[in-house]
Coordinates of N, CA and C and ligand atoms in Angstrom, one line a residue:
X1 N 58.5 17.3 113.0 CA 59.0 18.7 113.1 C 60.5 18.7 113.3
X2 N 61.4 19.8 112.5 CA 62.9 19.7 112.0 C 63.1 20.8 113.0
X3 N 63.4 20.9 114.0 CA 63.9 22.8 114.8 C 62.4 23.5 114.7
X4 N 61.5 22.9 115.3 CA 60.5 23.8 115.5 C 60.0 24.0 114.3
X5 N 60.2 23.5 113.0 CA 59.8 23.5 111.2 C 58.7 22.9 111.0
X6 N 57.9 23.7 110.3 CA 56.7 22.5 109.7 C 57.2 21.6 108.7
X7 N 57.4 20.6 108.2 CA 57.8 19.8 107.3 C 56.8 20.1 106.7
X8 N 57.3 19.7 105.0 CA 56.3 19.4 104.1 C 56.4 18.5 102.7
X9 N 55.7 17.7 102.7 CA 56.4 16.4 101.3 C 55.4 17.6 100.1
X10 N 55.2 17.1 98.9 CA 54.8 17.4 98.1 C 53.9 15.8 97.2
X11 N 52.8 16.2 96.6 CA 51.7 15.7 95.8 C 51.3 16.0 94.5
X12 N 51.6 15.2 93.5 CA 50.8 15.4 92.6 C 50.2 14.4 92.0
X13 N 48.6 15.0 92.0 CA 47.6 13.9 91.9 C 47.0 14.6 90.5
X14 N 45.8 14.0 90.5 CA 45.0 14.1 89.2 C 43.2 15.5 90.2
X15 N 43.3 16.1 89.6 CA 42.2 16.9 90.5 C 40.9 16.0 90.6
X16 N 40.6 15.3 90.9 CA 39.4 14.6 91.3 C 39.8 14.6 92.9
X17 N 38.5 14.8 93.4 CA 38.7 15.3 94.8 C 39.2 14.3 95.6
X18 N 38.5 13.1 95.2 CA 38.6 11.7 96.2 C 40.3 11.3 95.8
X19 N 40.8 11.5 94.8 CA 42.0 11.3 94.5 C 43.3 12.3 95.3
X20 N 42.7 13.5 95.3 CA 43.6 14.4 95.9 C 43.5 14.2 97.3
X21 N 42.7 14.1 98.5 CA 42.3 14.2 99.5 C 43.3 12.9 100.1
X22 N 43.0 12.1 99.2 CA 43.2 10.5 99.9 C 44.9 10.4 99.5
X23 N 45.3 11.1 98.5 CA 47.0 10.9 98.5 C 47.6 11.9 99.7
X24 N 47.0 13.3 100.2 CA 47.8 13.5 101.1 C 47.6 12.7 102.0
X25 N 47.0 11.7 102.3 CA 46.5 10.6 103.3 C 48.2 10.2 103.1
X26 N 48.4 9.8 102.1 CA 49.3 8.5 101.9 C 50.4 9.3 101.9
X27 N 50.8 10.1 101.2 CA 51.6 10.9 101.6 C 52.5 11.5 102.8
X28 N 51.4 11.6 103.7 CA 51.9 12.4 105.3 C 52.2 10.7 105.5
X29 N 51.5 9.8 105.4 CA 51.9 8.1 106.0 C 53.3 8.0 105.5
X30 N 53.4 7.6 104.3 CA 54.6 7.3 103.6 C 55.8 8.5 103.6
X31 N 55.5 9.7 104.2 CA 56.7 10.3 104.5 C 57.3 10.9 105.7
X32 N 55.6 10.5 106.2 CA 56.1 11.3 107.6 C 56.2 12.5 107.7
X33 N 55.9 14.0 106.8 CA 55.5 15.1 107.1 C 54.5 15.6 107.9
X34 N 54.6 17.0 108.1 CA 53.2 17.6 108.7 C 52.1 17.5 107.7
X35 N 52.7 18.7 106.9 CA 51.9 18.7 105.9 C 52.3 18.6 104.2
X36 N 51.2 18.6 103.5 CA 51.6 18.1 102.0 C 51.3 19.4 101.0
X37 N 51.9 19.9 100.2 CA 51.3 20.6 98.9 C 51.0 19.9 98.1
X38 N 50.0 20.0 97.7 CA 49.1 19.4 96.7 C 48.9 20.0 95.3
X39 N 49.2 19.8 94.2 CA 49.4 20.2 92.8 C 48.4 19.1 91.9
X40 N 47.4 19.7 91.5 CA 46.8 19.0 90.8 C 46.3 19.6 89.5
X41 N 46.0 18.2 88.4 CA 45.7 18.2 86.9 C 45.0 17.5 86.9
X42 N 44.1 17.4 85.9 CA 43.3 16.2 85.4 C 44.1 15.6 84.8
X43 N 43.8 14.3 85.2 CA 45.1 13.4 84.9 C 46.3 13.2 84.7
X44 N 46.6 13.8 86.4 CA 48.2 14.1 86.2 C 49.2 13.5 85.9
X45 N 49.2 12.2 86.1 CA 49.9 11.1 85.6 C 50.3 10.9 83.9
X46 N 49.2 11.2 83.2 CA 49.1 11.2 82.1 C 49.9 12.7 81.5
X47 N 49.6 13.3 81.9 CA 50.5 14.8 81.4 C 51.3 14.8 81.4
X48 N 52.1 13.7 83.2 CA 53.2 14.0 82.9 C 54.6 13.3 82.0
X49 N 53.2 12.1 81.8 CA 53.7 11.1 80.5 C 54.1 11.7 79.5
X50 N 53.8 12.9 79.0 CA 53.6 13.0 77.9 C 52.2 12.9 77.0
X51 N 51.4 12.9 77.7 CA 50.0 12.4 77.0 C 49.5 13.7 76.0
X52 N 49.2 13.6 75.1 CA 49.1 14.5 74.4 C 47.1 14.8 74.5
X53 N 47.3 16.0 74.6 CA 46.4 17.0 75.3 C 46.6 18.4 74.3
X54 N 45.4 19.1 74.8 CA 45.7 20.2 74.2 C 46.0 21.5 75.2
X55 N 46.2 21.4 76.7 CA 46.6 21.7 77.4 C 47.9 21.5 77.8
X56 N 48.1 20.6 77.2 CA 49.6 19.7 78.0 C 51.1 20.4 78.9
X57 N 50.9 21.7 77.2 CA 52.5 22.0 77.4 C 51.8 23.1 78.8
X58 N 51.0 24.0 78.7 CA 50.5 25.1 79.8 C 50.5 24.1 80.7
X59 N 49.8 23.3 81.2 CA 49.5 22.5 82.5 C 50.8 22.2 82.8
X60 N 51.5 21.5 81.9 CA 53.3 20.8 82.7 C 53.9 22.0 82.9
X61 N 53.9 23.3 82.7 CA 54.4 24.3 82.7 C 54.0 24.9 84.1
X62 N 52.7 24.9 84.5 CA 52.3 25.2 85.7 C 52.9 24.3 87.0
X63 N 52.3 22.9 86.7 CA 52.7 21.9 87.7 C 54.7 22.2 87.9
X64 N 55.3 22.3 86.8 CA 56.9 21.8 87.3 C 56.7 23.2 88.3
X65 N 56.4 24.8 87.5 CA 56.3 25.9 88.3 C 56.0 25.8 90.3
X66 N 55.1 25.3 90.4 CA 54.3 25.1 92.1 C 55.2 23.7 92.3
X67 N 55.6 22.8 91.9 CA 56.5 22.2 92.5 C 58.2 22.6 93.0
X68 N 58.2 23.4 92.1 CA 59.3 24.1 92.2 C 59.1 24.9 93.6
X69 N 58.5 25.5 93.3 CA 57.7 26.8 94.2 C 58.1 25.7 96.2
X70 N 57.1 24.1 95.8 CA 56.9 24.0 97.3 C 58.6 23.1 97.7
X71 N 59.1 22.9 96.9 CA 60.4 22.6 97.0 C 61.4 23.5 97.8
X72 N 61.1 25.0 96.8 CA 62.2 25.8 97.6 C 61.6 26.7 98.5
X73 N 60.3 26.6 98.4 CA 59.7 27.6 99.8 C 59.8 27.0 100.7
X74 N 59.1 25.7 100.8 CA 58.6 25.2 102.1 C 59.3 23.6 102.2
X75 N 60.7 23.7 101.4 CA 61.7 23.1 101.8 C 61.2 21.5 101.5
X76 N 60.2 21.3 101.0 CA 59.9 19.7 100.6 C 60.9 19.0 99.4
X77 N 61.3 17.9 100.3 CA 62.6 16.8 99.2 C 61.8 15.5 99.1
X78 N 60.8 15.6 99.2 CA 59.9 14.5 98.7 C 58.2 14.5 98.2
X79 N 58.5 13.7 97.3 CA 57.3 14.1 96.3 C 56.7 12.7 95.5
X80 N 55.3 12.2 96.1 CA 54.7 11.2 95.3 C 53.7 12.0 94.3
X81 N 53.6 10.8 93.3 CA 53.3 11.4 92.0 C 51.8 10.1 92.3
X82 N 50.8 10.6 91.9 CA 49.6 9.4 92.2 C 48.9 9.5 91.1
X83 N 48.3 8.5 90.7 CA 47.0 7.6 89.4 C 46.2 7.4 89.6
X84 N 45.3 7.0 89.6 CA 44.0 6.2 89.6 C 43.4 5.7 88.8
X85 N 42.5 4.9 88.8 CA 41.6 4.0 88.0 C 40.2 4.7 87.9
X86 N 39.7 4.5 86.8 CA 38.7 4.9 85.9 C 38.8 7.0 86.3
X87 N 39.9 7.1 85.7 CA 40.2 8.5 85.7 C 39.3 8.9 84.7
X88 N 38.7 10.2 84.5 CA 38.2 10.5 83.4 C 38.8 11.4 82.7
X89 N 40.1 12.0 83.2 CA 41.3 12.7 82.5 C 41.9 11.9 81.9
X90 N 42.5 10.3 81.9 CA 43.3 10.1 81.8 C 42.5 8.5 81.7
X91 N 42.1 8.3 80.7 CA 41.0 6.9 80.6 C 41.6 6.1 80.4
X92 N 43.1 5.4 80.6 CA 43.5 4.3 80.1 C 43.8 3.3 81.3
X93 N 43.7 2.1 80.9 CA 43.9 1.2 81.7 C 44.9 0.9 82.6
X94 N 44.3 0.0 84.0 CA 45.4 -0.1 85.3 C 46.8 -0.2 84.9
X95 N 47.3 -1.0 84.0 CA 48.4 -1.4 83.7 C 49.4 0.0 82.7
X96 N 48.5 0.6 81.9 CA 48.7 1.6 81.5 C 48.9 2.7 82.2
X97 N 48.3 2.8 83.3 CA 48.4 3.9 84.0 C 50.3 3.4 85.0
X98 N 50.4 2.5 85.3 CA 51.6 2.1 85.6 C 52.7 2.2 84.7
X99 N 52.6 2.8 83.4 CA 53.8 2.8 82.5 C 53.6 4.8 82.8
X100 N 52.4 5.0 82.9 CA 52.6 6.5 83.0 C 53.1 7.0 83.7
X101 N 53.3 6.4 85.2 CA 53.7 6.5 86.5 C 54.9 6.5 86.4
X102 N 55.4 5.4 85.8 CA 57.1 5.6 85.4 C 57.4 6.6 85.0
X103 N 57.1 7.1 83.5 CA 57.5 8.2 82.5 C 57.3 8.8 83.4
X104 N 56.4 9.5 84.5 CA 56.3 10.7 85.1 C 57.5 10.7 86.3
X105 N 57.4 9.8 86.9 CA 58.8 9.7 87.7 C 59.5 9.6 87.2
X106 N 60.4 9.5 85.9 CA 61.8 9.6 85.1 C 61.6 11.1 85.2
X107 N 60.2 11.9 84.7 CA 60.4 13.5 84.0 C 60.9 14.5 85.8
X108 N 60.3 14.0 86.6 CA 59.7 14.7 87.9 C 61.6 14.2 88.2
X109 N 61.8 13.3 88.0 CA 63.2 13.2 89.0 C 64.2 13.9 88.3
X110 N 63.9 14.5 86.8 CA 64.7 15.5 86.0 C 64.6 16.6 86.2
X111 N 63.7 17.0 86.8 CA 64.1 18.2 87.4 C 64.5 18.4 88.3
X112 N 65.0 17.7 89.2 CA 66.0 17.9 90.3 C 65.8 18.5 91.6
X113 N 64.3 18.6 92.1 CA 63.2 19.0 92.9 C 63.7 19.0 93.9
X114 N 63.7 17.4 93.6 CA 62.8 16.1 94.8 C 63.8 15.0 94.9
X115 N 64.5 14.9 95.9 CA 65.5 13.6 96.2 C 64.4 12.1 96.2
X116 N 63.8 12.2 96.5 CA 62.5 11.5 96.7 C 61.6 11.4 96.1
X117 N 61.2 10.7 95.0 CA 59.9 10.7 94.1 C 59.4 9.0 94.0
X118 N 58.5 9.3 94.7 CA 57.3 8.0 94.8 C 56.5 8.0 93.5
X119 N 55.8 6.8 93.1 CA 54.4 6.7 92.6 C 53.7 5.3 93.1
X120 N 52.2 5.7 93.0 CA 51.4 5.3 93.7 C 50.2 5.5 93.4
X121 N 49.5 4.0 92.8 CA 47.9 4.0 92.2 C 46.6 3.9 93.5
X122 N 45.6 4.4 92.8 CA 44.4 4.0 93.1 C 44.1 2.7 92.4
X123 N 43.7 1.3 93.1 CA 43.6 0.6 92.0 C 41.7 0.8 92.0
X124 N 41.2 -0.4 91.1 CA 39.6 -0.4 91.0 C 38.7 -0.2 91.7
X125 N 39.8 -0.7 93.1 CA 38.7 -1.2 94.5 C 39.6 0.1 95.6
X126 N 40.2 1.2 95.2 CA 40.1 2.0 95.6 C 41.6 1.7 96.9
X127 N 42.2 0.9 96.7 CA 43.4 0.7 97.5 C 43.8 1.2 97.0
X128 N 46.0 1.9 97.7 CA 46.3 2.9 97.7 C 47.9 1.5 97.3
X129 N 48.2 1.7 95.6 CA 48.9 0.7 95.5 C 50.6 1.2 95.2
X130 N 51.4 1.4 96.1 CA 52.6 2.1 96.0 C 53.5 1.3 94.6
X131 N 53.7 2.1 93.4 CA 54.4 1.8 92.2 C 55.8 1.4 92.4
X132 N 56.5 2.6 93.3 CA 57.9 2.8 92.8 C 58.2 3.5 94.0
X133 N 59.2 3.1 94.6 CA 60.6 4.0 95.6 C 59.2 3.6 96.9
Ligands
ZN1 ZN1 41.4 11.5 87.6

């Protein structure tokens, strides 16, 4: 707590529940917030790759929107971006999902949010595998 402030990092996961639940886990750990906004897609990682969808452009349009949103409302400068393994949004392989993680942290640190952008997998066995920053 900043002056009596609720802190808040920001999340964007993939909407599978075990995925979303378990990043604010990691999240409030690795940033030391109160609390976390949570922004989720099916296969968020992949969307924000670029993954071609027929949602893509609406969903990325949403997500930058509410990140924006928990940025300037609720004052969050940090923001992990998370993956997982055997996604069914986003079916590509561990290693693959690690190139997506990148592209999404290049796109997410272009818009100029978030001084702080993490990524960070679910691997197979359900460990919480920090990517990047
Ligand atoms: Zn998923």
């Amino acid at each position: 707590m900043i002056d009596g402030k609720v802190t808040f990092s920001t999340v964007l996961s993939c909407d599978s529940l075990h995925c979303s639940t378990d990043s604010v886990r990691w999240a409030k750990r690795t940033f030391g917030t109160m609390e976390v906004d949570v922004i989720t897609a099916p296969g968020m990682d992949g969307i924000l790759a670029g993954m071609a969808r027929a949602d893509a452009e609406e969903t990325l349009r949403r997500v930058k929107l509410e990140a924006e949103r928990s940025a300037r409302e609720n004052g969050s400068t940090q923001c992990l971006i998370m993956g997982h393994c055997n996604c069914k949004a986003n079916t590509v392989e561990y290693e693959e999902h690690k190139v997506h993680l990148e592209k999404a942290k290049q796109l997410v640190e272009s818009w100029g949010f978030f001084p702080w952008v993490a990524t960070g997998i679910f691997n197979p066995q359900w460990e919480f595998i920090r990517t990047a920053a």
